[in-house]
XYZ file of C-alpha atoms in Angstrom:
657
model
C 57.135 121.585 96.400
C 57.142 123.564 93.123
C 59.856 124.544 90.712
C 61.913 127.659 91.446
C 60.690 130.877 89.853
C 62.795 133.938 88.943
C 63.030 135.046 92.574
C 63.962 131.582 93.779
C 66.684 131.266 91.150
C 67.963 134.703 92.056
C 68.435 133.561 95.640
C 70.759 130.741 94.618
C 73.818 133.131 94.201
C 72.834 135.000 97.390
C 73.297 132.070 99.752
C 76.387 132.752 101.857
C 78.878 130.063 102.461
C 80.674 131.865 105.392
C 81.480 135.216 106.927
C 82.928 138.246 105.002
C 86.675 138.171 105.130
C 87.416 141.725 106.163
C 90.955 141.235 107.491
C 91.984 139.264 104.355
C 90.573 141.953 102.132
C 92.506 144.641 104.129
C 95.712 142.735 103.638
C 95.177 142.114 99.983
C 94.465 145.829 99.217
C 97.537 147.003 101.269
C 99.832 144.581 99.448
C 98.326 145.534 96.034
C 99.232 149.217 96.748
C 102.685 148.258 98.040
C 103.308 146.237 94.836
C 102.186 149.139 92.604
C 104.453 151.509 94.527
C 107.470 149.208 94.064
C 106.544 148.673 90.389
C 106.373 152.416 89.855
C 109.758 152.953 91.516
C 111.292 150.240 89.274
C 109.987 151.865 86.181
C 107.278 149.288 85.397
C 104.746 151.896 84.445
C 103.395 149.733 81.609
C 102.729 146.922 83.895
C 101.025 148.543 86.919
C 97.592 146.957 86.067
C 99.200 143.623 85.657
C 101.071 143.903 88.982
C 97.912 144.910 90.884
C 95.833 142.088 89.435
C 98.502 139.339 89.890
C 98.994 140.587 93.502
C 95.396 140.174 94.186
C 95.261 136.633 92.885
C 98.517 135.722 94.679
C 97.122 136.986 98.097
C 93.931 134.972 97.540
C 96.026 131.876 97.090
C 98.554 132.447 99.913
C 95.804 133.488 102.435
C 93.983 130.161 102.001
C 93.275 128.527 105.364
C 95.860 125.788 104.971
C 98.975 124.723 106.843
C 102.135 126.341 105.733
C 103.533 123.121 104.169
C 100.439 123.075 101.889
C 100.416 126.716 101.062
C 104.014 126.845 99.800
C 103.674 124.361 96.984
C 100.217 125.872 96.093
C 101.733 129.337 95.887
C 104.675 128.067 93.823
C 102.244 126.368 91.448
C 100.209 129.585 91.186
C 103.338 131.617 90.487
C 104.500 129.276 87.793
C 101.087 129.061 86.120
C 100.673 132.842 86.133
C 104.167 133.375 84.905
C 103.576 131.034 81.992
C 100.272 132.572 81.224
C 101.660 136.044 80.701
C 104.727 134.798 78.909
C 102.570 132.643 76.559
C 100.170 135.616 75.938
C 103.188 137.780 75.011
C 104.597 135.089 72.706
C 101.140 134.690 71.153
C 101.144 138.278 69.873
C 103.496 137.127 67.067
C 101.030 134.692 65.409
C 97.278 133.922 65.401
C 97.879 130.106 65.304
C 100.196 130.361 68.311
C 97.501 132.335 70.186
C 94.756 129.735 69.360
C 97.093 126.937 70.467
C 97.963 128.605 73.820
C 94.281 129.454 74.444
C 92.908 125.983 73.756
C 95.639 124.492 76.052
C 95.107 126.955 78.935
C 91.332 126.846 78.790
C 90.918 123.039 78.653
C 93.737 122.340 81.166
C 92.377 124.889 83.715
C 88.773 123.797 83.660
C 89.522 119.966 83.560
C 91.028 120.224 86.971
C 87.574 119.982 88.372
C 87.734 116.255 87.822
C 90.083 116.089 90.837
C 87.857 117.928 93.330
C 86.057 121.182 93.855
C 88.924 123.002 95.485
C 91.398 122.046 92.742
C 88.816 123.067 90.151
C 88.499 126.504 91.737
C 92.306 126.835 91.710
C 92.185 125.948 87.961
C 89.498 128.615 87.342
C 91.688 131.147 89.131
C 94.562 130.025 86.858
C 92.420 130.557 83.766
C 91.391 133.952 85.112
C 95.075 134.743 85.120
C 95.358 133.771 81.493
C 92.227 135.754 80.586
C 93.633 138.804 82.108
C 97.030 138.337 80.580
C 95.273 138.324 77.088
C 93.680 141.649 77.956
C 96.771 143.260 79.346
C 99.702 142.225 77.220
C 100.912 144.387 74.448
C 103.856 144.786 72.051
C 105.330 147.764 73.969
C 106.604 145.517 76.763
C 109.219 142.676 76.180
C 108.121 139.139 77.002
C 110.681 138.799 79.869
C 109.306 141.896 81.532
C 105.817 140.398 81.814
C 107.433 137.522 83.742
C 109.231 140.064 85.877
C 105.791 141.576 86.869
C 104.650 138.170 88.097
C 107.810 137.763 90.122
C 107.418 141.154 91.773
C 103.700 140.551 92.518
C 104.308 137.150 94.133
C 107.326 138.417 96.152
C 105.151 141.084 97.640
C 102.206 138.764 98.270
C 104.642 136.228 99.980
C 104.794 138.727 102.961
C 101.697 136.835 103.954
C 103.783 133.822 104.601
C 105.503 135.449 107.574
C 102.548 135.421 109.980
C 101.762 131.906 108.806
C 105.284 130.821 109.750
C 105.132 132.590 113.178
C 101.674 131.340 114.063
C 101.937 127.900 112.403
C 101.447 125.900 115.586
C 98.348 128.050 116.571
C 96.876 127.593 113.159
C 97.134 123.898 113.389
C 95.543 123.928 116.826
C 92.627 126.003 115.388
C 92.242 123.396 112.637
C 92.290 120.526 115.152
C 89.648 122.415 117.238
C 87.437 123.239 114.260
C 85.246 120.001 114.359
C 84.112 121.004 117.866
C 82.809 124.360 116.652
C 79.014 123.988 116.388
C 79.012 126.137 113.222
C 81.382 123.716 111.419
C 79.648 121.346 108.981
C 80.830 117.778 108.331
C 81.711 118.753 104.854
C 84.013 121.521 106.174
C 85.515 118.931 108.637
C 86.303 116.750 105.736
C 88.032 119.597 103.961
C 89.957 120.358 107.079
C 91.075 116.744 107.360
C 92.315 116.835 103.795
C 94.272 119.950 104.703
C 95.808 118.291 107.699
C 96.644 115.143 105.809
C 100.476 114.573 105.921
C 101.046 117.190 108.500
C 102.837 115.861 111.672
C 100.534 116.036 114.707
C 101.116 115.164 118.288
C 99.510 111.932 119.324
C 96.950 113.919 121.490
C 96.115 116.373 118.765
C 95.650 113.518 116.296
C 93.213 111.827 118.626
C 91.437 115.059 119.482
C 90.798 115.650 115.725
C 89.647 112.132 115.103
C 87.304 112.320 118.084
C 85.986 115.792 116.909
C 85.282 114.413 113.483
C 83.172 111.638 114.994
C 81.433 114.020 117.333
C 80.666 116.483 114.503
C 78.944 113.720 112.614
C 76.664 112.764 115.530
C 75.876 116.343 116.418
C 74.942 117.056 112.788
C 72.650 113.955 112.890
C 71.240 115.173 116.209
C 70.290 118.536 114.660
C 68.458 116.705 111.811
C 66.569 114.601 114.339
C 65.647 117.754 116.340
C 64.208 119.394 113.166
C 61.773 116.549 112.816
C 60.519 116.245 116.438
C 57.608 118.171 117.917
C 56.052 118.874 121.262
C 57.700 117.853 124.543
C 60.203 115.532 122.815
C 61.545 118.461 120.838
C 61.908 120.610 123.912
C 63.765 117.914 125.867
C 66.074 117.023 123.073
C 66.511 120.688 122.013
C 67.845 121.470 125.588
C 70.307 118.559 125.255
C 71.649 119.727 121.901
C 71.906 123.336 123.008
C 74.021 122.091 126.076
C 76.019 119.870 123.810
C 76.775 122.884 121.501
C 77.841 125.040 124.401
C 80.115 122.267 125.688
C 81.505 121.708 122.222
C 82.250 125.400 121.859
C 84.007 125.288 125.227
C 86.085 122.348 123.985
C 87.028 124.276 120.828
C 88.300 127.210 122.953
C 90.094 124.883 125.333
C 92.066 123.219 122.464
C 92.931 126.523 120.803
C 94.023 128.195 124.129
C 95.927 125.244 125.516
C 93.490 124.784 128.339
C 92.984 121.406 130.073
C 89.622 121.518 131.723
C 85.877 121.813 130.801
C 82.653 120.768 132.795
C 80.766 117.756 131.831
C 78.180 118.132 134.572
C 75.606 119.936 132.285
C 75.747 117.168 129.762
C 75.227 114.520 132.470
C 72.284 116.353 133.768
C 70.613 116.588 130.336
C 71.293 112.826 129.770
C 69.370 112.063 132.989
C 66.418 114.128 131.717
C 66.550 112.235 128.320
C 66.576 108.822 130.100
C 63.540 109.850 132.263
C 61.642 110.635 129.104
C 62.191 107.215 127.359
C 58.569 106.302 127.884
C 57.903 108.501 124.966
C 58.756 106.184 122.026
C 59.928 109.103 119.890
C 62.871 109.572 122.323
C 64.258 106.094 121.900
C 65.800 107.020 118.543
C 67.706 110.013 120.055
C 68.902 108.435 123.289
C 71.634 106.416 121.575
C 72.964 109.443 119.747
C 73.006 111.414 123.067
C 75.012 108.686 124.754
C 77.418 108.622 121.786
C 77.924 112.430 122.124
C 78.446 112.171 125.779
C 81.055 109.327 125.360
C 82.983 111.605 122.842
C 82.931 114.451 125.472
C 84.355 112.101 128.087
C 87.094 110.953 125.686
C 88.048 114.606 124.954
C 88.191 115.395 128.657
C 90.630 112.609 129.181
C 92.764 113.760 126.228
C 92.905 117.360 127.413
C 94.012 116.202 130.826
C 96.972 114.242 129.437
C 100.472 115.713 129.326
C 102.098 115.741 125.957
C 105.323 114.199 127.160
C 105.897 111.979 124.094
C 107.705 113.277 121.016
C 105.868 110.790 118.871
C 103.990 112.378 115.928
C 101.275 110.938 113.851
C 99.897 111.880 110.449
C 96.400 111.690 108.991
C 96.961 109.636 105.932
C 95.741 110.975 102.573
C 94.117 108.670 100.035
C 96.499 107.724 97.427
C 94.783 109.375 94.423
C 97.479 109.233 91.775
C 97.161 111.301 88.625
C 96.901 108.201 86.525
C 94.039 106.815 88.593
C 92.012 110.085 88.622
C 92.496 110.461 84.837
C 91.403 106.861 84.128
C 88.309 107.321 86.276
C 87.197 110.720 85.018
C 88.856 111.697 81.727
C 85.909 110.688 79.521
C 82.640 112.113 78.161
C 80.611 110.510 80.911
C 82.095 112.999 83.335
C 80.163 116.226 83.265
C 83.220 118.294 83.998
C 85.026 117.019 80.933
C 81.910 117.982 78.839
C 81.950 121.308 80.536
C 85.723 121.767 79.782
C 85.137 121.148 76.077
C 82.220 123.561 75.917
C 84.047 126.191 77.962
C 87.163 125.801 75.739
C 85.163 126.384 72.524
C 83.207 129.380 73.916
C 86.170 131.087 75.505
C 88.388 130.415 72.531
C 85.897 132.230 70.264
C 85.481 134.995 72.695
C 89.191 135.538 73.390
C 89.772 135.374 69.608
C 87.449 138.382 69.165
C 89.421 140.192 72.022
C 92.732 139.249 70.434
C 91.689 140.678 66.967
C 89.865 143.815 68.070
C 90.638 144.525 71.749
C 87.245 146.403 71.729
C 85.402 146.905 74.991
C 82.315 145.033 73.708
C 84.388 141.951 72.817
C 86.152 142.027 76.227
C 82.914 142.143 78.198
C 80.927 139.651 76.048
C 83.752 137.203 76.753
C 83.629 138.126 80.412
C 79.962 137.294 80.421
C 80.653 133.874 79.082
C 83.432 133.406 81.718
C 81.239 134.200 84.753
C 78.032 132.474 83.618
C 78.732 129.110 81.779
C 78.323 126.193 84.158
C 78.627 122.325 83.757
C 74.924 121.682 82.959
C 72.037 123.491 81.289
C 69.982 124.130 84.397
C 72.906 125.597 86.356
C 73.906 127.800 83.431
C 70.325 129.090 83.010
C 70.213 129.804 86.815
C 73.637 131.533 86.743
C 72.554 133.580 83.721
C 69.473 134.867 85.681
C 71.435 135.446 88.927
C 74.518 137.127 87.583
C 72.890 139.324 84.914
C 70.490 140.477 87.688
C 73.229 141.275 90.175
C 75.109 143.098 87.425
C 72.000 145.066 86.717
C 71.636 146.061 90.372
C 75.301 146.992 90.539
C 75.099 149.128 87.448
C 72.104 151.121 88.852
C 74.239 151.653 91.978
C 77.155 152.813 89.827
C 74.911 155.292 87.870
C 73.595 156.666 91.180
C 77.165 157.177 92.466
C 78.194 158.778 89.183
C 75.452 161.390 89.478
C 76.365 162.263 93.100
C 80.151 162.311 93.280
C 82.868 163.948 91.150
C 85.368 161.838 89.212
C 88.128 162.152 91.805
C 85.897 160.608 94.468
C 84.720 157.943 92.143
C 88.181 156.601 91.766
C 88.475 156.033 95.514
C 85.006 154.575 95.711
C 86.079 152.148 92.949
C 88.972 150.894 95.011
C 86.668 150.524 97.978
C 84.509 148.215 95.810
C 87.666 146.206 95.079
C 88.090 145.877 98.861
C 84.471 144.631 99.071
C 85.112 142.175 96.200
C 87.902 140.570 98.136
C 86.016 140.578 101.417
C 82.911 138.822 99.943
C 84.809 136.422 97.795
C 84.033 133.519 97.867
C 81.521 133.443 100.723
C 78.988 136.073 99.290
C 79.347 135.601 95.591
C 76.336 137.832 94.698
C 77.813 140.801 96.625
C 81.298 140.031 95.307
C 80.042 140.179 91.716
C 78.241 143.507 92.370
C 81.290 145.033 93.806
C 83.571 144.027 90.897
C 81.021 145.421 88.442
C 80.817 148.787 90.186
C 84.651 148.813 90.311
C 84.914 148.207 86.572
C 82.231 150.735 85.650
C 83.777 153.513 87.738
C 87.328 153.074 86.543
C 86.878 152.216 82.864
C 88.550 154.815 80.674
C 86.535 156.770 78.212
C 82.881 157.580 78.326
C 80.609 158.564 81.226
C 79.630 156.304 84.077
C 76.234 155.961 82.462
C 77.668 154.974 79.064
C 80.026 152.469 80.724
C 77.133 151.069 82.793
C 74.804 150.482 79.827
C 77.680 148.929 77.753
C 78.510 146.688 80.616
C 74.987 145.265 80.999
C 74.527 144.786 77.214
C 77.813 143.019 76.798
C 77.300 140.807 79.830
C 73.745 139.932 78.562
C 75.175 138.936 75.169
C 77.819 136.835 76.792
C 75.184 135.170 78.980
C 73.106 134.250 75.845
C 76.132 132.806 74.140
C 77.053 130.895 77.313
C 73.511 129.315 77.406
C 73.545 128.407 73.732
C 76.969 126.584 74.204
C 75.625 124.803 77.316
C 72.480 123.747 75.512
C 73.928 122.706 72.173
C 77.400 121.331 72.781
C 77.317 117.926 74.711
C 74.450 119.122 76.872
C 74.355 117.710 80.429
C 70.631 117.359 80.835
C 70.375 114.737 83.462
C 67.526 112.350 84.251
C 67.856 112.273 88.042
C 67.032 109.280 90.216
C 68.582 110.776 93.309
C 67.843 107.978 95.722
C 69.043 105.540 93.205
C 72.342 107.496 92.743
C 72.710 107.415 96.551
C 72.417 103.637 96.481
C 74.890 103.488 93.616
C 77.457 105.458 95.541
C 77.061 103.270 98.612
C 77.410 100.085 96.539
C 80.601 101.614 94.945
C 82.002 101.969 98.421
C 80.887 98.440 99.203
C 82.800 97.026 96.188
C 85.767 99.177 97.212
C 85.730 97.563 100.702
C 85.675 94.106 99.016
C 88.776 94.958 96.977
C 90.697 96.583 99.778
C 90.356 94.497 102.983
C 92.100 91.027 102.694
C 90.764 87.709 103.912
C 92.218 84.264 104.174
C 91.153 83.621 100.575
C 92.632 86.870 99.130
C 95.448 89.311 99.603
C 95.585 93.024 99.032
C 95.748 93.758 95.287
C 96.498 97.454 94.499
C 95.320 97.289 90.863
C 91.963 95.888 91.861
C 91.471 98.452 94.623
C 92.291 101.229 92.110
C 89.806 99.867 89.727
C 86.966 100.045 92.230
C 88.190 103.476 93.588
C 87.813 104.905 89.999
C 84.261 103.576 89.907
C 83.438 105.218 93.257
C 84.859 108.608 92.158
C 82.511 108.570 89.107
C 79.490 107.832 91.372
C 80.388 110.473 93.770
C 80.544 113.152 91.085
C 77.223 112.058 89.655
C 75.664 112.246 93.139
C 77.134 115.713 93.627
C 75.526 116.804 90.323
C 72.161 115.231 91.199
C 71.935 116.907 94.561
C 72.802 120.270 92.939
C 70.147 119.702 90.342
C 67.443 119.244 92.956
C 68.615 122.320 94.900
C 68.567 124.495 91.648
C 65.269 123.244 90.473
C 62.815 123.107 93.305
C 61.551 125.480 96.082
C 61.319 124.470 99.736
C 63.646 121.554 99.525
C 66.299 122.909 101.954
C 65.755 120.063 104.501
C 65.965 117.406 101.830
C 69.019 118.858 100.327
C 70.688 119.265 103.620
C 70.021 115.570 104.329
C 71.366 114.407 100.966
C 74.448 116.528 101.317
C 75.146 114.958 104.655
C 74.669 111.529 103.186
C 77.043 112.490 100.298
C 79.680 113.855 102.655
C 79.479 110.755 104.812
C 80.056 108.703 101.716
C 83.024 110.872 100.800
C 84.529 110.390 104.303
C 83.934 106.634 104.189
C 85.703 106.367 100.755
C 88.601 108.460 102.253
C 88.901 106.276 105.278
C 88.831 103.094 103.053
C 91.494 104.655 100.796
C 93.736 105.347 103.759
C 93.050 101.894 105.086
C 94.347 100.442 101.748
C 97.631 102.402 102.252
C 98.010 101.021 105.736
C 97.157 97.425 104.799
C 99.641 97.558 101.926
C 102.389 98.903 104.214
C 101.802 96.426 107.158
C 103.967 93.347 107.154
C 101.671 91.514 109.590
C 97.940 92.245 109.976
C 95.391 91.055 112.440
C 92.454 89.005 111.272
C 89.799 91.608 110.302
C 87.767 89.276 108.064
C 84.798 89.488 110.461
C 84.987 93.227 110.380
C 85.006 93.132 106.562
C 81.969 90.734 106.495
C 79.896 92.964 108.874
C 80.857 96.063 106.925
C 79.888 94.633 103.550
C 76.478 93.502 105.026
C 75.862 96.883 106.544
C 76.571 98.714 103.293
C 74.534 96.202 101.346
C 71.493 96.716 103.514
C 71.897 100.456 103.388
C 72.022 100.573 99.569
C 68.948 98.235 99.384
C 67.103 100.365 101.894
C 67.703 103.516 99.900
C 67.134 102.037 96.415
C 63.936 100.250 97.248
C 62.757 102.725 99.851
C 62.222 100.067 102.552
C 63.117 100.174 106.186
C 65.592 97.351 107.050
C 67.028 96.358 110.509
C 70.214 98.166 111.239
C 73.236 95.978 110.800
C 75.966 96.244 113.418
C 79.747 96.080 112.861
C 81.918 94.212 115.428
C 84.488 96.579 116.800
C 86.825 93.752 117.829
C 89.754 93.411 115.433
C 91.765 90.751 117.072
C 94.982 92.780 117.069
C 97.591 92.848 119.859
C 97.504 96.677 120.158
C 100.517 97.280 117.951
C 98.571 98.414 114.870
C 97.204 101.599 116.421
C 96.701 103.471 113.169
C 94.907 100.575 111.611
C 92.519 100.336 114.552
C 91.899 104.100 114.439
C 90.781 104.003 110.808
C 88.641 100.893 111.445
C 86.878 102.889 114.209
C 86.489 105.865 111.831
C 84.867 103.558 109.247
C 82.430 102.270 111.916
C 81.468 105.829 112.771
C 81.012 106.659 109.109
C 78.636 103.784 108.588
C 76.683 104.554 111.731
C 76.224 108.221 110.548
C 74.976 106.860 107.211
C 72.509 104.508 108.951
C 71.087 107.340 110.975
C 70.835 109.646 108.030
C 69.050 106.978 105.903
C 66.497 106.408 108.763
C 65.746 110.116 108.740
C 65.292 109.850 104.943
C 62.580 107.186 105.425
C 60.827 108.992 108.252
C 60.685 112.276 106.342
C 59.795 110.723 103.049
C 62.846 112.282 101.300
C 63.848 108.969 99.836
C 60.518 108.657 98.064
C 60.965 111.710 95.930
C 63.268 112.788 93.155
C 63.301 109.441 91.512
C 62.503 110.403 87.829
C 63.474 114.013 86.993
C 64.738 115.458 83.716
């Protein structure tokens, strides 16, 4: 295990996170041209570039894979923020102090949204990109109100995408319910889907199908980890079982999406028999329990699919009650790397945009763009990003020069728009290719100068911006972390343990919302620190993919456990009469305590069991569901920690700077 060299760092940006989004790209380009045509007909000639850009951003937001009831408020927020961004940039033309005020507010506000979660942070980054483009595009020739009208037009055109979402709303929900059964779906993606479905009315059957699929996904993910560590005959036998399980899981996913009621369990039963016959091999004892769990989930799904949905009762996946006040108290301080990043980013971008405001020179614009796309929350990531994105820009510029020598200017314009299509198709799953496509687009359409001159200027300006970004990351509140990754995992587990103590009542205590909030804030901080530590390991070392995958699964399981505990707190507070779950609480605390100690001290401890009897009379169905989910979360954590001991992953990464 050595540190990453240049090529290793370059591969960081290349790692895809999904498939290219060809259909979404086509829709975005078509709507951009439609918006431009309408703007031309309305006499908005001075705002064509603004309309094109805003339409692109709006289509990205509206076409997110979320239920309609989640997309509408998100689109409204995007519209409002973009509207205000262009209006404030227009007003800022009157005074330098006004410009500085708006720039500082927009920059810090947008980047500080990362303290909520990654998705909210990305939304904030898109909002800042809107402000950045508004600074580049606004001028004194167009009244302030007209810039607002450009935003209205762009979002009205982009809202056409809401029509198919409205028509196919039920099918989209079914696809989300079926997604945990897709073998290609990670536990992290399942957790994101669960957040997207929170608060959406689901039939009782669909609710239970998604809950069961979430548990199945966790055990299938753990089974794949086990398989990667086995060898010889044991690996062959368990590999055939996992392959059969994946095929059956895919069949279930199709059955749910297509309203089908049957799938065959016989292949799974046959593989279970083969596993049982091989239990003389001691290496198979660890996997037999997981195999039985997977089969039990399949049987439950078969029962659910056979049921008739005669009841009109709907259920909702509860969302953790993360109020704005709670999140700010937990994260709005200099211990949070994202707040430090927001301060650095605000200073760097304010200086860059000030140069743009005063000169509107091409160099100033692209130096600022270099800062925008390169600066990251910590020094290591910023340095890696600098290498990666400058390299990809260099490759893109060579491509643009090559195209400029071959094709005439008229053809280059059409190639440029094809590059814009590729930018949308590869964003955000292939960021390296997305960056390249945008660079070629800019070089080919930039007015004035030859393609070669534009290309050289682009690489010089981006490089200067990269150097400035690195200096800011290194000198201003630098986030150079000393990483004890196993110790941080233990801290995160203990934070969940303390959260459990505060949430679940006993005879001696009642539920106290203020106390629960206090410990939830502590967990949120530890979760962010764990996320940063795992990323630092991945950015720093070669050949650590297996360890990073394991740590990510542990981190995701911790997130899911915290989400289930948060939802449990909402249910407990709302229930007038509760069953006695003090024994469940005691077992859960013991299990988490042993897990944290096992990770922290790198010792193998006996696995603690959690009693699944809750003493209820069957009326608190939601409560029992989430208690079952919590048991599944802990079981997955236990399995993952055992893998960490077996592979030696929990011995490493204990003292890194």
